[in-house]
mmCIF file of C-alpha atoms in Angstrom:
data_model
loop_
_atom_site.group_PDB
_atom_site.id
_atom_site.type_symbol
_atom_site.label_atom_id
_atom_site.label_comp_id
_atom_site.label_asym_id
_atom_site.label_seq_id
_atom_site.Cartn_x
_atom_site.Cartn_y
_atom_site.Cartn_z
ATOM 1 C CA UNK A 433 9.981 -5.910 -12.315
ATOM 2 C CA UNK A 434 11.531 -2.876 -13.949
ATOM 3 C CA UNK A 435 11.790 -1.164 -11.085
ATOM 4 C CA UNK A 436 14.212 -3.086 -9.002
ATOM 5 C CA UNK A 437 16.483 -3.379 -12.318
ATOM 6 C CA UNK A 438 16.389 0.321 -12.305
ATOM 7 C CA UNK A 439 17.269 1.351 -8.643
ATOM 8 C CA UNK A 440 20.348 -1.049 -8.394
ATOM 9 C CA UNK A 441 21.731 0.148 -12.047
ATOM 10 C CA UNK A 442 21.263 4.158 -10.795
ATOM 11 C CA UNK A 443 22.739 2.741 -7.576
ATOM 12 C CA UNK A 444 25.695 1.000 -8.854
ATOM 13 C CA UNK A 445 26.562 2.826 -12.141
ATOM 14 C CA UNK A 446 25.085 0.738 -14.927
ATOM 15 C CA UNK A 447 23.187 1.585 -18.070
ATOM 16 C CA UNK A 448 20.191 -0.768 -18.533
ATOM 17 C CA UNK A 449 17.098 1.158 -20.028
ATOM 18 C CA UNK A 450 14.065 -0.143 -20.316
ATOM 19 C CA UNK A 451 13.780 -1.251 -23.855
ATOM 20 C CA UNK A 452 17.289 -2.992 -22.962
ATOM 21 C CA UNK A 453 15.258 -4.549 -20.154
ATOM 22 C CA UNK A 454 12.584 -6.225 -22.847
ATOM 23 C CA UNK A 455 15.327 -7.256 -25.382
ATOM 24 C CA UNK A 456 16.691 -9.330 -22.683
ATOM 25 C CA UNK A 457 13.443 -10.736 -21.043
ATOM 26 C CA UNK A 458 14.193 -14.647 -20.059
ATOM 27 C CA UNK A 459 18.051 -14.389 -19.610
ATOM 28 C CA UNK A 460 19.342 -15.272 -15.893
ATOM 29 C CA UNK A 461 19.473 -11.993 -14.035
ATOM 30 C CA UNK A 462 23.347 -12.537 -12.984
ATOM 31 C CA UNK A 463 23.712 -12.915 -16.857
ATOM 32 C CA UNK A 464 22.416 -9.851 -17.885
ATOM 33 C CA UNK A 465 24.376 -8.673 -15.080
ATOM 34 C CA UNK A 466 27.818 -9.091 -16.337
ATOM 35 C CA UNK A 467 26.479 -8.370 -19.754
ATOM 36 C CA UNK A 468 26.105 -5.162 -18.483
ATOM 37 C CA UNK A 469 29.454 -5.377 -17.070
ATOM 38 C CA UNK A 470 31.048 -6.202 -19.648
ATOM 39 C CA UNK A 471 30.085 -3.437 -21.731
ATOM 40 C CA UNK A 472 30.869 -0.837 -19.070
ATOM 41 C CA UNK A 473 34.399 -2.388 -18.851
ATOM 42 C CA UNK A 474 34.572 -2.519 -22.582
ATOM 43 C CA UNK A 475 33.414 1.739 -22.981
ATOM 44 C CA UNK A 476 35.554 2.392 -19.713
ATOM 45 C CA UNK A 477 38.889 0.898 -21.548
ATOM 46 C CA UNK A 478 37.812 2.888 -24.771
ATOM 47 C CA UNK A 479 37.681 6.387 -22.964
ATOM 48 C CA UNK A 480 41.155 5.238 -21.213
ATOM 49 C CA UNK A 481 43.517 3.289 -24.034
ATOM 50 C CA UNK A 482 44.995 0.083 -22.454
ATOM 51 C CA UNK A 483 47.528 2.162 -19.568
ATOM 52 C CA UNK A 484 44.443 2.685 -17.805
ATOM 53 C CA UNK A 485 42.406 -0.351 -18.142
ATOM 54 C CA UNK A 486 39.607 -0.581 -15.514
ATOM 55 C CA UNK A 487 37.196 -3.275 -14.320
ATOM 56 C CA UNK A 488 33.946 -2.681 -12.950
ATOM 57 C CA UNK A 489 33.986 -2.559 -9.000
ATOM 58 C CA UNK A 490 31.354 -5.017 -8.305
ATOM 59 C CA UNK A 491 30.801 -8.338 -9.745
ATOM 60 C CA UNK A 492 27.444 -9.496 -11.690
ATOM 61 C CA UNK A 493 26.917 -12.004 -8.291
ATOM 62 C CA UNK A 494 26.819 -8.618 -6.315
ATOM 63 C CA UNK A 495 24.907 -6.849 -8.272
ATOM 64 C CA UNK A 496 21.922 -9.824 -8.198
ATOM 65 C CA UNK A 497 22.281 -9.294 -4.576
ATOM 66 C CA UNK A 498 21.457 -5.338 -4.608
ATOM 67 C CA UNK A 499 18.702 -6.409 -7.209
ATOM 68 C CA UNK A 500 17.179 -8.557 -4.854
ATOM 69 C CA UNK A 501 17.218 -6.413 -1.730
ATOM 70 C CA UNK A 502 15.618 -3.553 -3.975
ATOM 71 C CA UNK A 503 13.019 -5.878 -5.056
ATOM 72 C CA UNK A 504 12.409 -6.718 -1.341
ATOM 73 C CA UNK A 505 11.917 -3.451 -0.425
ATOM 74 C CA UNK A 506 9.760 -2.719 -3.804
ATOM 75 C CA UNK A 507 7.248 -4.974 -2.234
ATOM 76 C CA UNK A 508 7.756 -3.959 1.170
ATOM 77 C CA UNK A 509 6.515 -0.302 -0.479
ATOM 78 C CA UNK A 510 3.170 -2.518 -1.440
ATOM 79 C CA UNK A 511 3.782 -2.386 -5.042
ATOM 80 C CA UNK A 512 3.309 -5.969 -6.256
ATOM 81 C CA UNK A 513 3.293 -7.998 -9.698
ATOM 82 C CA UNK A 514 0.181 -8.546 -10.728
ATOM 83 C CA UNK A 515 -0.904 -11.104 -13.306
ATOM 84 C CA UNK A 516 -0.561 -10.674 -17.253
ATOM 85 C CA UNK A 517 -4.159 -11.073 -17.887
ATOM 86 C CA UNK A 518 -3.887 -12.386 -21.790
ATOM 87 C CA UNK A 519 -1.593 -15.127 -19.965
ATOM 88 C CA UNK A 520 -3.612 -15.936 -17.182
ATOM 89 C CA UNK A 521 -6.782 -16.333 -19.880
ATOM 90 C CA UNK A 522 -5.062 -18.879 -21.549
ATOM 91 C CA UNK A 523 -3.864 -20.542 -18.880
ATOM 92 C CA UNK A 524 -7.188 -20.952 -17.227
ATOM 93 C CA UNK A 525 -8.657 -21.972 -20.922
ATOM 94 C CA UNK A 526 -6.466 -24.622 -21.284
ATOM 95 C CA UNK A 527 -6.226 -26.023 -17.566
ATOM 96 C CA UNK A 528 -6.785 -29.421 -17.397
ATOM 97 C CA UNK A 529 -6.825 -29.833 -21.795
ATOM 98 C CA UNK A 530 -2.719 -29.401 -21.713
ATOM 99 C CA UNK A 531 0.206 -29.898 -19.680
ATOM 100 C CA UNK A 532 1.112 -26.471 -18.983
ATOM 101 C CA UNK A 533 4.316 -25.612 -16.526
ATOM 102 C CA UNK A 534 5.603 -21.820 -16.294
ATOM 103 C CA UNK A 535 9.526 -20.765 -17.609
ATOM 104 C CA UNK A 536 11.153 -17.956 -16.229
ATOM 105 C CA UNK A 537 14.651 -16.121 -15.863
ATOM 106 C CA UNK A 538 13.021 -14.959 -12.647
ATOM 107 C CA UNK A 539 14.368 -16.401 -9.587
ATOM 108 C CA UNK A 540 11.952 -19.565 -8.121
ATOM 109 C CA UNK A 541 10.921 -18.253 -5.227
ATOM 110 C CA UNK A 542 9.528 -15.721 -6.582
ATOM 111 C CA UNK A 543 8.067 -16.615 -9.033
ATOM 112 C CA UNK A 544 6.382 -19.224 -7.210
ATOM 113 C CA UNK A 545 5.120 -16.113 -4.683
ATOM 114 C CA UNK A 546 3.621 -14.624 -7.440
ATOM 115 C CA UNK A 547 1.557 -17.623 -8.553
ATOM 116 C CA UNK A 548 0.433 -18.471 -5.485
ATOM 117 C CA UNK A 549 -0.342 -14.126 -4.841
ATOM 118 C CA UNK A 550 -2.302 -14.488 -7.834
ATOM 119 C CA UNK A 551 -3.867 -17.983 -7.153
ATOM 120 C CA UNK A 552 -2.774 -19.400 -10.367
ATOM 121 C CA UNK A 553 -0.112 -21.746 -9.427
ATOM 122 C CA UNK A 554 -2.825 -24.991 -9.208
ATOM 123 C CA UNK A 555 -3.202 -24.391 -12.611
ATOM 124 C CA UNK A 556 0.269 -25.609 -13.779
ATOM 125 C CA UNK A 557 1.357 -29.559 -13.786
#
């Protein structure tokens, strides 16, 4: 998932390293987005004083955009989510004990694809 985070942030001129990338696991991806704005804006007007106040040239809802086109092509290269294993374990432990559903920040369709890839998603209610 990294990966596509990390090709449209070298591609559009944004900071997000990967520990950043952990700290912010389950926040909406356009959030994190103009997070990330936000704080180039922020370090841009710094470096510049007020007379030459800038704003980032795309907006977070473009940048999701050029995140999901790199992740489209990330699979297209055959590299592919696989399951979290410790997850999965209790998941199939507790099938059918529990109600169990899945949360995400990821986007549904997705996240459904990778269920289904990993032939989990008759596990959930």
């Amino acid at each position: 998932y990294y990966e596509s985070w990390k090709r449209t942030c070298d591609e559009v001129g944004l900071s997000f390293p990967i520990e950043r990338f952990y700290a912010m696991a389950g926040m909406p991806v356009v959030d994190i987005f103009q997070v990330l704005i936000d704080e180039w804006n922020n370090a841009a007007n710094q470096e510049n004083g007020e007379e030459g106040k800038q704003s980032f040239h795309l907006t977070a809802e473009e940048c999701e955009e050029k995140k999901k086109a790199h992740h489209a092509n990330i699979e297209a290269e055959g590299k592919l989510a696989g399951p979290i294993d410790v997850v999965v374990d209790i998941v199939k432990s507790n099938h059918g004990k529990i109600p169990m559903a899945v949360a995400s920040s990821g986007w549904r369709d997705h996240v459904m694809d990778g269920l289904k890839r990993n032939d989990i998603l008759h596990l959930f209610d």
